[in-house]
Protein backbone atom coordinates (compact mmCIF):
# COMPACT_ATOMS: atom_id res chain seq x y z
CA UNK A 1 0.00 0.00 0.00
CA UNK A 2 1.40 3.36 -0.97
CA UNK A 3 1.86 6.00 1.72
CA UNK A 4 2.40 9.65 0.87
CA UNK A 5 5.44 11.44 2.21
CA UNK A 6 3.11 14.20 3.44
CA UNK A 7 1.18 11.67 5.53
CA UNK A 8 4.38 10.29 7.01
CA UNK A 9 5.63 13.76 7.84
CA UNK A 10 2.36 14.48 9.60
CA UNK A 11 2.57 11.29 11.64
CA UNK A 12 6.28 11.83 12.33
CA UNK A 13 5.50 15.13 13.98
CA UNK A 14 2.24 13.96 15.51
CA UNK A 15 3.48 10.86 17.28
CA UNK A 16 6.13 12.54 19.35
CA UNK A 17 4.62 15.42 21.32
CA UNK A 18 4.67 15.13 25.12
CA UNK A 19 2.45 12.19 25.83
CA UNK A 20 -1.07 12.61 27.15
CA UNK A 21 -3.63 9.92 27.93
CA UNK A 22 -5.37 10.39 24.59
CA UNK A 23 -2.09 10.43 22.65
CA UNK A 24 -1.05 7.29 24.48
CA UNK A 25 -4.23 5.54 23.36
CA UNK A 26 -3.90 6.46 19.68
CA UNK A 27 -0.13 6.36 19.15
CA UNK A 28 0.47 3.64 16.50
CA UNK A 29 3.58 2.36 18.25
CA UNK A 30 1.80 2.08 21.60
CA UNK A 31 -1.22 0.35 20.04
CA UNK A 32 1.15 -2.07 18.32
CA UNK A 33 2.97 -2.79 21.60
CA UNK A 34 -0.28 -3.47 23.46
CA UNK A 35 -1.49 -5.85 20.75
CA UNK A 36 1.83 -7.71 20.87
CA UNK A 37 1.64 -7.94 24.67
CA UNK A 38 -1.92 -9.31 24.48
CA UNK A 39 -0.83 -11.92 21.93
CA UNK A 40 2.03 -13.08 24.14
CA UNK A 41 -0.20 -13.18 27.21
CA UNK A 42 -2.63 -15.47 25.37
CA UNK A 43 -0.04 -17.83 23.91
CA UNK A 44 3.08 -19.76 24.75
CA UNK A 45 5.91 -17.25 24.50
CA UNK A 46 8.31 -19.91 23.22
CA UNK A 47 6.33 -20.20 20.00
CA UNK A 48 6.45 -16.48 19.23
CA UNK A 49 9.07 -13.99 18.15
CA UNK A 50 8.71 -12.69 21.67
CA UNK A 51 9.58 -9.15 22.69
CA UNK A 52 8.34 -9.78 26.20
CA UNK A 53 10.35 -9.35 29.39
CA UNK A 54 7.87 -9.38 32.27
CA UNK A 55 6.67 -12.72 33.67
CA UNK A 56 3.19 -13.47 32.32
CA UNK A 57 1.50 -13.03 35.70
CA UNK A 58 3.03 -9.59 36.24
CA UNK A 59 1.89 -8.28 32.88
CA UNK A 60 -1.62 -9.67 32.98
CA UNK A 61 -2.67 -8.94 36.55
CA UNK A 62 -0.68 -5.82 37.35
CA UNK A 63 1.59 -7.69 39.74
CA UNK A 64 4.67 -5.79 38.58
CA UNK A 65 4.47 -3.62 41.67
CA UNK A 66 5.66 -6.54 43.78
CA UNK A 67 7.42 -8.47 41.04
CA UNK A 68 11.06 -9.17 40.31
CA UNK A 69 12.83 -7.99 37.17
CA UNK A 70 13.78 -11.20 35.39
CA UNK A 71 16.61 -9.38 33.60
CA UNK A 72 18.64 -9.14 36.84
CA UNK A 73 21.66 -9.01 36.99
CA UNK A 74 22.62 -8.55 33.31
CA UNK A 75 19.48 -6.59 32.41
CA UNK A 76 19.42 -7.96 28.89
CA UNK A 77 15.91 -8.21 27.45
CA UNK A 78 14.15 -10.99 25.57
CA UNK A 79 13.04 -8.82 22.65
CA UNK A 80 14.23 -9.21 19.05
CA UNK A 81 15.76 -6.27 17.22
CA UNK A 82 13.84 -4.62 14.39
CA UNK A 83 15.06 -5.56 10.90
CA UNK A 84 14.33 -3.49 7.77
CA UNK A 85 12.28 -5.48 5.30
CA UNK A 86 10.91 -7.75 8.04
CA UNK A 87 9.60 -5.12 10.47
CA UNK A 88 8.04 -1.77 9.73
CA UNK A 89 8.88 0.04 12.97
CA UNK A 90 11.26 0.04 15.91
CA UNK A 91 11.26 -2.95 18.26
CA UNK A 92 9.08 -2.63 21.35
CA UNK A 93 9.72 -3.88 24.88
CA UNK A 94 7.23 -4.04 27.76
CA UNK A 95 9.43 -2.92 30.64
CA UNK A 96 11.56 0.05 31.60
CA UNK A 97 15.14 0.65 30.48
CA UNK A 98 17.83 -1.32 32.35
CA UNK A 99 20.11 1.36 33.75
CA UNK A 100 18.59 2.46 37.05
CA UNK A 101 18.25 -1.13 38.22
CA UNK A 102 21.76 -2.08 37.16
CA UNK A 103 22.98 1.06 38.94
CA UNK A 104 21.52 -0.13 42.24
CA UNK A 105 22.69 -3.70 41.68
CA UNK A 106 26.23 -2.41 41.20
CA UNK A 107 26.03 -0.14 44.25
CA UNK A 108 24.85 -3.03 46.40
CA UNK A 109 27.82 -5.15 45.38
CA UNK A 110 30.36 -2.32 44.97
CA UNK A 111 29.42 0.57 47.28
CA UNK A 112 32.88 2.05 46.74
CA UNK A 113 31.69 3.16 43.29
CA UNK A 114 30.17 6.19 45.03
CA UNK A 115 33.70 7.49 45.47
CA UNK A 116 33.81 8.03 41.71
CA UNK A 117 30.99 10.60 41.83
CA UNK A 118 31.93 14.25 41.48
CA UNK A 119 33.29 16.70 38.93
CA UNK A 120 36.28 16.68 36.59
CA UNK A 121 38.32 19.84 37.24
CA UNK A 122 40.32 19.38 34.04
CA UNK A 123 37.28 19.92 31.81
CA UNK A 124 37.25 23.71 32.23
CA UNK A 125 40.81 23.89 30.96
CA UNK A 126 39.90 21.75 27.96
CA UNK A 127 37.14 24.27 27.15
CA UNK A 128 39.67 27.10 26.99
CA UNK A 129 42.14 25.07 24.92
CA UNK A 130 39.52 24.00 22.36
CA UNK A 131 38.11 27.51 21.99
CA UNK A 132 41.57 28.99 21.40
CA UNK A 133 42.43 26.30 18.84
CA UNK A 134 39.16 26.57 16.91
CA UNK A 135 39.20 30.38 16.79
CA UNK A 136 42.85 30.20 15.73
CA UNK A 137 42.04 27.79 12.91
CA UNK A 138 39.13 29.95 11.77
CA UNK A 139 41.37 33.01 11.72
CA UNK A 140 44.04 31.07 9.81
CA UNK A 141 41.66 30.11 7.01
CA UNK A 142 39.91 33.47 7.11
CA UNK A 143 42.95 35.72 6.75
CA UNK A 144 46.19 33.76 6.29
CA UNK A 145 45.67 30.57 4.29
CA UNK A 146 43.06 31.85 1.86
CA UNK A 147 44.12 30.27 -1.45
CA UNK A 148 43.05 26.65 -1.02
CA UNK A 149 39.41 25.72 -0.52
CA UNK A 150 40.37 22.04 -0.53
CA UNK A 151 42.65 22.63 2.45
CA UNK A 152 39.84 24.42 4.28
CA UNK A 153 37.45 21.51 3.69
CA UNK A 154 40.05 18.92 4.69
CA UNK A 155 40.96 20.81 7.85
CA UNK A 156 37.27 21.24 8.71
CA UNK A 157 36.85 17.48 8.61
CA UNK A 158 40.07 16.33 10.26
CA UNK A 159 40.77 19.13 12.76
CA UNK A 160 37.49 21.00 13.07
CA UNK A 161 35.34 17.88 13.18
CA UNK A 162 37.53 16.51 15.95
CA UNK A 163 37.27 19.70 18.00
CA UNK A 164 33.51 19.77 17.41
CA UNK A 165 33.15 16.30 18.87
CA UNK A 166 35.24 17.33 21.87
CA UNK A 167 32.97 20.35 22.33
CA UNK A 168 29.98 18.02 22.13
CA UNK A 169 31.51 15.93 24.92
CA UNK A 170 32.06 19.08 27.00
CA UNK A 171 28.45 20.22 26.54
CA UNK A 172 27.39 16.69 27.51
CA UNK A 173 29.41 16.89 30.73
CA UNK A 174 27.98 20.34 31.46
CA UNK A 175 24.38 19.20 31.08
CA UNK A 176 24.98 16.50 33.72
CA UNK A 177 26.61 18.97 36.11
CA UNK A 178 30.05 17.36 35.93
CA UNK A 179 32.26 20.42 35.31
CA UNK A 180 31.34 22.64 38.28
CA UNK A 181 29.40 22.02 41.47
CA UNK A 182 27.06 24.90 40.61
CA UNK A 183 24.19 24.27 38.20
CA UNK A 184 24.47 27.85 36.97
CA UNK A 185 28.19 27.53 36.24
CA UNK A 186 27.59 24.30 34.35
CA UNK A 187 24.97 26.01 32.21
CA UNK A 188 27.41 28.85 31.53
CA UNK A 189 30.15 26.34 30.69
CA UNK A 190 27.87 24.82 28.07
CA UNK A 191 27.15 28.25 26.56
CA UNK A 192 30.84 29.13 26.48
CA UNK A 193 31.75 25.84 24.78
CA UNK A 194 29.00 26.59 22.25
CA UNK A 195 30.78 29.78 21.12
CA UNK A 196 32.72 28.07 18.31
CA UNK A 197 29.65 26.13 17.15
CA UNK A 198 27.63 28.45 14.86
CA UNK A 199 24.26 27.12 16.06
CA UNK A 200 22.85 27.31 19.59
CA UNK A 201 22.83 23.70 20.79
CA UNK A 202 23.91 23.70 24.45
CA UNK A 203 20.61 24.58 26.14
CA UNK A 204 18.45 22.47 23.82
CA UNK A 205 20.83 19.53 24.15
CA UNK A 206 20.64 19.75 27.93
CA UNK A 207 16.86 19.86 27.87
CA UNK A 208 16.31 16.95 25.52
CA UNK A 209 19.27 14.86 26.61
CA UNK A 210 18.11 14.78 30.22
CA UNK A 211 14.68 13.72 29.02
CA UNK A 212 16.37 10.95 27.03
CA UNK A 213 17.98 9.71 30.25
CA UNK A 214 14.78 9.91 32.28
CA UNK A 215 12.62 8.26 29.60
CA UNK A 216 14.99 6.19 27.48
CA UNK A 217 13.04 4.55 24.67
CA UNK A 218 9.66 5.85 25.85
CA UNK A 219 7.67 6.66 22.73
CA UNK A 220 6.55 10.26 22.83
CA UNK A 221 9.03 11.26 25.55
CA UNK A 222 12.47 10.19 24.34
CA UNK A 223 13.53 12.70 21.64
CA UNK A 224 16.32 10.39 20.49
CA UNK A 225 13.96 7.92 18.79
CA UNK A 226 13.66 8.04 14.98
CA UNK A 227 10.75 9.68 13.22
CA UNK A 228 8.45 7.65 11.00
CA UNK A 229 9.71 9.49 7.92
CA UNK A 230 13.28 8.33 8.66
CA UNK A 231 12.21 4.71 8.87
CA UNK A 232 10.04 4.87 5.74
CA UNK A 233 12.58 6.60 3.48
CA UNK A 234 15.80 4.91 4.58
CA UNK A 235 15.05 1.32 5.65
CA UNK A 236 18.22 -0.77 5.08
CA UNK A 237 19.41 0.97 1.90
CA UNK A 238 23.19 1.65 2.14
CA UNK A 239 23.14 4.86 0.09
CA UNK A 240 20.20 6.25 2.06
CA UNK A 241 21.95 5.35 5.31
CA UNK A 242 25.05 7.25 4.19
CA UNK A 243 22.83 10.28 3.51
CA UNK A 244 21.26 9.75 6.92
CA UNK A 245 24.70 10.04 8.52
CA UNK A 246 25.74 12.97 6.33
CA UNK A 247 22.63 14.94 7.26
CA UNK A 248 22.56 13.79 10.88
CA UNK A 249 23.18 17.34 12.20
CA UNK A 250 19.89 18.32 10.57
CA UNK A 251 18.08 15.41 12.22
CA UNK A 252 18.91 16.87 15.63
CA UNK A 253 16.94 19.98 14.66
CA UNK A 254 14.04 18.07 13.10
CA UNK A 255 13.63 15.70 16.06
CA UNK A 256 13.67 18.63 18.44
CA UNK A 257 10.95 20.36 16.43
CA UNK A 258 8.96 17.12 16.42
CA UNK A 259 8.67 17.32 20.22
CA UNK A 260 6.55 20.45 19.66
CA UNK A 261 7.72 22.23 22.80
CA UNK A 262 8.05 25.96 23.28
CA UNK A 263 11.65 27.15 23.78
CA UNK A 264 12.79 27.51 27.37
CA UNK A 265 14.30 30.65 28.85
CA UNK A 266 17.77 29.17 28.65
CA UNK A 267 17.26 28.31 24.99
CA UNK A 268 16.51 31.98 24.31
CA UNK A 269 19.67 32.90 26.23
CA UNK A 270 21.60 30.39 24.12
CA UNK A 271 20.30 32.03 20.93
CA UNK A 272 21.39 35.48 22.10
CA UNK A 273 24.86 34.30 23.15
CA UNK A 274 25.41 32.29 19.96
CA UNK A 275 24.21 34.98 17.56
CA UNK A 276 26.39 37.53 19.34
CA UNK A 277 29.44 35.28 19.18
CA UNK A 278 28.68 34.46 15.53
CA UNK A 279 28.70 38.16 14.68
CA UNK A 280 31.98 38.63 16.53
CA UNK A 281 33.64 35.62 14.87
CA UNK A 282 32.42 36.69 11.43
CA UNK A 283 34.01 40.08 12.02
CA UNK A 284 37.22 38.59 13.45
CA UNK A 285 37.74 35.65 11.08
CA UNK A 286 35.81 36.68 7.96
CA UNK A 287 33.40 34.60 5.87
CA UNK A 288 35.95 31.86 5.14
CA UNK A 289 36.79 31.51 8.79
CA UNK A 290 33.12 31.25 9.64
CA UNK A 291 32.71 28.67 6.87
CA UNK A 292 35.44 26.64 8.56
CA UNK A 293 33.43 26.65 11.80
CA UNK A 294 30.20 25.69 10.00
CA UNK A 295 31.86 22.79 8.15
CA UNK A 296 33.50 21.68 11.39
CA UNK A 297 30.04 21.34 12.90
CA UNK A 298 28.58 19.61 9.85
CA UNK A 299 31.39 17.07 9.50
CA UNK A 300 31.87 16.64 13.24
CA UNK A 301 28.24 15.69 13.84
CA UNK A 302 27.86 13.88 10.51
CA UNK A 303 30.36 11.50 8.93
CA UNK A 304 33.35 12.11 11.21
CA UNK A 305 34.58 8.81 12.72
CA UNK A 306 33.84 10.02 16.25
CA UNK A 307 30.26 10.81 15.23
CA UNK A 308 29.77 7.04 15.10
CA UNK A 309 29.09 7.22 18.82
CA UNK A 310 25.60 8.48 17.88
CA UNK A 311 25.05 5.08 16.23
CA UNK A 312 27.06 3.08 18.75
CA UNK A 313 25.08 4.19 21.78
CA UNK A 314 21.53 2.87 21.25
CA UNK A 315 21.25 1.30 17.81
CA UNK A 316 20.41 -2.34 18.36
CA UNK A 317 23.22 -4.45 16.94
CA UNK A 318 22.07 -7.46 19.00
CA UNK A 319 18.81 -8.86 20.32
CA UNK A 320 18.01 -7.87 23.89
CA UNK A 321 20.60 -5.08 24.34
CA UNK A 322 19.62 -1.45 23.83
CA UNK A 323 22.75 0.40 25.02
CA UNK A 324 26.35 -0.19 23.90
CA UNK A 325 29.77 1.09 24.91
CA UNK A 326 32.82 1.72 22.77
CA UNK A 327 36.19 0.81 24.33
CA UNK A 328 38.59 1.82 21.54
CA UNK A 329 41.58 4.11 21.81
CA UNK A 330 39.78 7.24 20.59
CA UNK A 331 38.15 7.55 24.01
CA UNK A 332 41.38 9.20 25.12
CA UNK A 333 40.76 12.07 22.68
CA UNK A 334 37.00 12.35 23.02
CA UNK A 335 36.68 12.37 26.80
CA UNK A 336 35.54 8.74 27.19
CA UNK A 337 32.28 9.48 25.38
CA UNK A 338 32.24 5.84 24.29
CA UNK A 339 31.58 4.54 27.82
CA UNK A 340 27.85 4.78 27.29
CA UNK A 341 26.51 1.92 29.37
CA UNK A 342 28.62 3.15 32.26
CA UNK A 343 27.41 6.71 31.75
CA UNK A 344 23.73 5.76 31.66
CA UNK A 345 24.15 3.65 34.79
CA UNK A 346 25.89 6.46 36.69
CA UNK A 347 25.18 9.92 35.29
CA UNK A 348 26.99 11.58 38.20
CA UNK A 349 30.36 10.03 37.39
CA UNK A 350 32.50 12.39 35.24
CA UNK A 351 34.25 11.26 32.10
CA UNK A 352 37.61 10.91 33.87
CA UNK A 353 36.27 8.15 36.14
CA UNK A 354 34.18 6.07 33.72
CA UNK A 355 36.99 3.58 32.96
CA UNK A 356 37.45 3.13 36.72
CA UNK A 357 33.76 2.27 37.02
CA UNK A 358 34.08 -0.46 34.39
CA UNK A 359 37.15 -1.83 36.15
CA UNK A 360 35.38 -1.77 39.52
CA UNK A 361 32.39 -3.79 38.30
CA UNK A 362 33.66 -5.97 35.42
CA UNK A 363 31.08 -8.69 36.05
CA UNK A 364 28.36 -6.24 35.03
CA UNK A 365 30.03 -4.83 31.91
CA UNK A 366 32.31 -7.47 30.43
CA UNK A 367 29.35 -9.67 29.52
CA UNK A 368 27.69 -6.93 27.46
CA UNK A 369 28.27 -6.57 23.73
CA UNK A 370 30.49 -3.58 22.95
CA UNK A 371 32.37 -1.89 20.10
CA UNK A 372 36.10 -1.53 19.56
CA UNK A 373 36.09 0.56 16.37
CA UNK A 374 33.95 3.56 15.48
CA UNK A 375 34.93 3.12 11.84
CA UNK A 376 33.47 -0.38 11.95
CA UNK A 377 30.31 0.96 13.58
CA UNK A 378 29.77 3.28 10.61
CA UNK A 379 30.71 0.56 8.13
CA UNK A 380 28.36 -2.02 9.65
CA UNK A 381 25.51 0.46 9.94
CA UNK A 382 25.80 1.53 6.29
CA UNK A 383 26.38 -1.82 4.60
CA UNK A 384 24.50 -4.24 6.84
CA UNK A 385 20.99 -4.27 5.37
CA UNK A 386 19.57 -5.56 8.65
CA UNK A 387 20.44 -2.18 10.21
CA UNK A 388 18.68 1.14 9.75
CA UNK A 389 17.13 4.05 11.65
CA UNK A 390 14.51 1.61 12.91
CA UNK A 391 17.23 -0.35 14.73
CA UNK A 392 16.09 1.08 18.04
CA UNK A 393 14.04 -0.08 21.00
CA UNK A 394 10.91 1.61 22.27
CA UNK A 395 8.41 1.15 25.10
CA UNK A 396 5.14 2.71 26.16
CA UNK A 397 4.97 5.12 29.06
CA UNK A 398 2.68 2.70 30.93
CA UNK A 399 5.24 -0.11 30.57
CA UNK A 400 7.97 2.29 31.65
CA UNK A 401 6.04 3.14 34.83
CA UNK A 402 5.17 -0.49 35.56
CA UNK A 403 8.80 -1.50 35.21
CA UNK A 404 9.85 1.29 37.55
CA UNK A 405 7.60 -0.17 40.26
CA UNK A 406 9.30 -3.54 40.24
CA UNK A 407 11.52 -4.45 43.13
CA UNK A 408 15.05 -5.68 42.44
CA UNK A 409 17.75 -5.90 45.10
CA UNK A 410 17.07 -2.85 47.36
CA UNK A 411 15.51 -0.66 44.70
CA UNK A 412 12.12 0.78 45.61
CA UNK A 413 9.83 2.87 43.49
CA UNK A 414 10.55 6.06 45.45
CA UNK A 415 14.26 5.75 44.68
CA UNK A 416 13.50 5.21 41.02
CA UNK A 417 11.27 8.28 40.98
CA UNK A 418 13.99 10.34 42.69
CA UNK A 419 16.51 9.25 40.04
CA UNK A 420 14.07 10.02 37.26
CA UNK A 421 13.34 13.51 38.62
CA UNK A 422 17.07 14.29 38.87
CA UNK A 423 17.56 13.32 35.23
CA UNK A 424 14.59 15.26 33.84
CA UNK A 425 15.08 18.81 32.60
CA UNK A 426 11.43 19.74 33.11
CA UNK A 427 11.66 20.93 36.70
CA UNK A 428 14.91 22.84 36.22
CA UNK A 429 13.58 24.41 33.03
CA UNK A 430 10.48 25.59 34.82
CA UNK A 431 12.62 27.05 37.61
CA UNK A 432 14.79 28.85 35.10
CA UNK A 433 11.76 30.46 33.53
PDB file of C-alpha atoms in Angstrom, residues 144 151 227 275 320:
ATOM      1  CA  UNK A 144      46.192  33.758   6.292  1.00  0.00           C
ATOM      2  CA  UNK A 151      42.654  22.633   2.450  1.00  0.00           C
ATOM      3  CA  UNK A 227      10.749   9.682  13.215  1.00  0.00           C
ATOM      4  CA  UNK A 275      24.205  34.980  17.562  1.00  0.00           C
ATOM      5  CA  UNK A 320      18.010  -7.867  23.886  1.00  0.00           C
TER       6      UNK A 320
END
